[in-house]
mmCIF file of C-alpha atoms in Angstrom:
data_model
loop_
_atom_site.group_PDB
_atom_site.id
_atom_site.type_symbol
_atom_site.label_atom_id
_atom_site.label_comp_id
_atom_site.label_asym_id
_atom_site.label_seq_id
_atom_site.Cartn_x
_atom_site.Cartn_y
_atom_site.Cartn_z
ATOM 1 C CA UNK A 22 59.918 82.008 -14.786
ATOM 2 C CA UNK A 23 62.684 80.687 -12.698
ATOM 3 C CA UNK A 24 62.251 76.993 -10.811
ATOM 4 C CA UNK A 25 61.717 78.758 -7.429
ATOM 5 C CA UNK A 26 60.966 82.168 -6.744
ATOM 6 C CA UNK A 27 61.068 84.103 -3.407
ATOM 7 C CA UNK A 28 57.926 86.053 -3.534
ATOM 8 C CA UNK A 29 54.254 86.078 -4.997
ATOM 9 C CA UNK A 30 52.731 88.888 -5.078
ATOM 10 C CA UNK A 31 48.721 88.961 -4.985
ATOM 11 C CA UNK A 32 46.863 92.101 -5.564
ATOM 12 C CA UNK A 33 43.649 93.058 -6.833
ATOM 13 C CA UNK A 34 43.846 95.118 -10.243
ATOM 14 C CA UNK A 35 41.855 97.407 -9.795
ATOM 15 C CA UNK A 36 43.176 99.578 -6.965
ATOM 16 C CA UNK A 37 46.746 98.399 -6.527
ATOM 17 C CA UNK A 38 48.493 97.896 -10.156
ATOM 18 C CA UNK A 39 50.595 100.663 -9.345
ATOM 19 C CA UNK A 40 51.251 99.905 -5.831
ATOM 20 C CA UNK A 41 52.221 95.924 -6.461
ATOM 21 C CA UNK A 42 54.357 96.910 -9.956
ATOM 22 C CA UNK A 43 55.948 99.099 -7.237
ATOM 23 C CA UNK A 44 56.370 96.991 -4.355
ATOM 24 C CA UNK A 45 58.007 94.095 -7.057
ATOM 25 C CA UNK A 46 60.327 96.920 -8.577
ATOM 26 C CA UNK A 47 61.905 97.766 -5.347
ATOM 27 C CA UNK A 48 61.935 93.736 -4.004
ATOM 28 C CA UNK A 49 63.871 92.909 -7.421
ATOM 29 C CA UNK A 50 66.019 95.664 -6.485
ATOM 30 C CA UNK A 51 66.919 94.073 -2.947
ATOM 31 C CA UNK A 52 68.079 90.819 -4.864
ATOM 32 C CA UNK A 53 64.853 89.060 -4.388
ATOM 33 C CA UNK A 54 63.302 86.467 -7.106
ATOM 34 C CA UNK A 55 59.464 87.697 -7.235
ATOM 35 C CA UNK A 56 56.541 85.719 -9.413
ATOM 36 C CA UNK A 57 54.334 88.921 -11.049
ATOM 37 C CA UNK A 58 51.476 88.599 -13.136
ATOM 38 C CA UNK A 59 52.696 91.836 -15.058
ATOM 39 C CA UNK A 60 56.318 90.097 -15.651
ATOM 40 C CA UNK A 61 55.947 85.860 -15.648
ATOM 41 C CA UNK A 62 52.971 85.781 -18.039
ATOM 42 C CA UNK A 63 53.913 85.411 -21.351
ATOM 43 C CA UNK A 64 50.872 85.934 -23.752
ATOM 44 C CA UNK A 65 48.587 82.734 -25.525
ATOM 45 C CA UNK A 66 49.359 80.363 -22.045
ATOM 46 C CA UNK A 67 46.697 79.378 -19.920
ATOM 47 C CA UNK A 68 46.853 82.141 -16.843
ATOM 48 C CA UNK A 69 45.590 80.454 -14.471
ATOM 49 C CA UNK A 70 48.530 77.550 -14.553
ATOM 50 C CA UNK A 71 50.542 80.031 -14.720
ATOM 51 C CA UNK A 72 49.424 81.543 -11.448
ATOM 52 C CA UNK A 73 49.043 78.257 -9.527
ATOM 53 C CA UNK A 74 52.162 77.193 -10.361
ATOM 54 C CA UNK A 75 53.568 81.042 -9.682
ATOM 55 C CA UNK A 76 52.198 80.139 -6.102
ATOM 56 C CA UNK A 77 53.552 76.466 -5.706
ATOM 57 C CA UNK A 78 57.126 77.571 -6.872
ATOM 58 C CA UNK A 79 57.220 80.529 -4.447
ATOM 59 C CA UNK A 80 58.247 80.659 -0.897
ATOM 60 C CA UNK A 81 56.664 83.259 0.137
ATOM 61 C CA UNK A 82 53.430 84.560 -0.318
ATOM 62 C CA UNK A 83 52.353 88.909 -0.151
ATOM 63 C CA UNK A 84 48.782 89.385 -0.331
ATOM 64 C CA UNK A 85 48.131 93.348 -0.589
ATOM 65 C CA UNK A 86 45.306 94.246 0.861
ATOM 66 C CA UNK A 87 42.830 96.656 -0.429
ATOM 67 C CA UNK A 88 38.711 96.981 -0.937
ATOM 68 C CA UNK A 89 39.356 95.217 -4.857
ATOM 69 C CA UNK A 90 41.713 92.142 -3.678
ATOM 70 C CA UNK A 91 39.620 91.251 -0.394
ATOM 71 C CA UNK A 92 36.223 91.346 -2.651
ATOM 72 C CA UNK A 93 38.118 89.365 -5.675
ATOM 73 C CA UNK A 94 37.493 85.559 -6.335
ATOM 74 C CA UNK A 95 40.344 85.457 -7.811
ATOM 75 C CA UNK A 96 42.424 86.758 -4.939
ATOM 76 C CA UNK A 97 40.377 84.261 -2.564
ATOM 77 C CA UNK A 98 41.719 81.164 -4.673
ATOM 78 C CA UNK A 99 45.322 82.325 -4.318
ATOM 79 C CA UNK A 100 45.143 82.734 -0.760
ATOM 80 C CA UNK A 101 43.317 79.035 -0.647
ATOM 81 C CA UNK A 102 46.307 77.396 -2.784
ATOM 82 C CA UNK A 103 48.892 79.685 -0.928
ATOM 83 C CA UNK A 104 47.241 78.236 2.502
ATOM 84 C CA UNK A 105 46.893 74.440 0.781
ATOM 85 C CA UNK A 106 50.850 74.563 0.280
ATOM 86 C CA UNK A 107 51.683 75.811 3.423
ATOM 87 C CA UNK A 108 53.614 79.476 1.962
ATOM 88 C CA UNK A 109 54.535 81.846 4.657
ATOM 89 C CA UNK A 110 51.741 84.632 4.162
ATOM 90 C CA UNK A 111 52.526 88.214 4.447
ATOM 91 C CA UNK A 112 49.464 90.277 4.465
ATOM 92 C CA UNK A 113 50.272 94.151 3.221
ATOM 93 C CA UNK A 114 47.921 96.867 3.753
ATOM 94 C CA UNK A 115 47.552 99.269 0.762
ATOM 95 C CA UNK A 116 45.725 102.558 1.644
ATOM 96 C CA UNK A 117 45.825 106.027 -1.159
ATOM 97 C CA UNK A 118 47.215 108.437 0.742
ATOM 98 C CA UNK A 119 43.823 110.721 -0.211
ATOM 99 C CA UNK A 120 42.270 108.190 1.715
ATOM 100 C CA UNK A 121 44.258 108.763 4.699
ATOM 101 C CA UNK A 122 43.762 112.463 3.963
ATOM 102 C CA UNK A 123 40.631 112.859 4.224
ATOM 103 C CA UNK A 124 40.461 110.695 7.518
ATOM 104 C CA UNK A 125 42.945 113.039 9.148
ATOM 105 C CA UNK A 126 40.441 115.973 8.159
ATOM 106 C CA UNK A 127 37.478 114.209 9.585
ATOM 107 C CA UNK A 128 39.540 113.206 12.679
ATOM 108 C CA UNK A 129 40.835 116.858 13.279
ATOM 109 C CA UNK A 130 37.505 118.328 12.653
ATOM 110 C CA UNK A 131 35.574 119.056 15.964
ATOM 111 C CA UNK A 132 32.636 117.098 16.033
#
């Protein structure tokens, strides 16, 4: 891992893994250095220490807001650590398009 990172991505694996990976790839494409657990945690190491180090070394913290992440103990700990280290926090709402389609249909139907 690079000694410093521009961005740390925090997300819930149950519902945002694909979205977080696409976000990571796009940020890297734009030239940012990104800490992303799928790329930055080697096998056989202390997983939590790697995450803590990633947060400490990142200038910015992106929190992907989705049902799983908002209820995740681990995401909560990541946010606490980001706050403790005065990281710039960017909340990013992740909503599946299927959910939006259902909402639109409900909204448009006569009640």
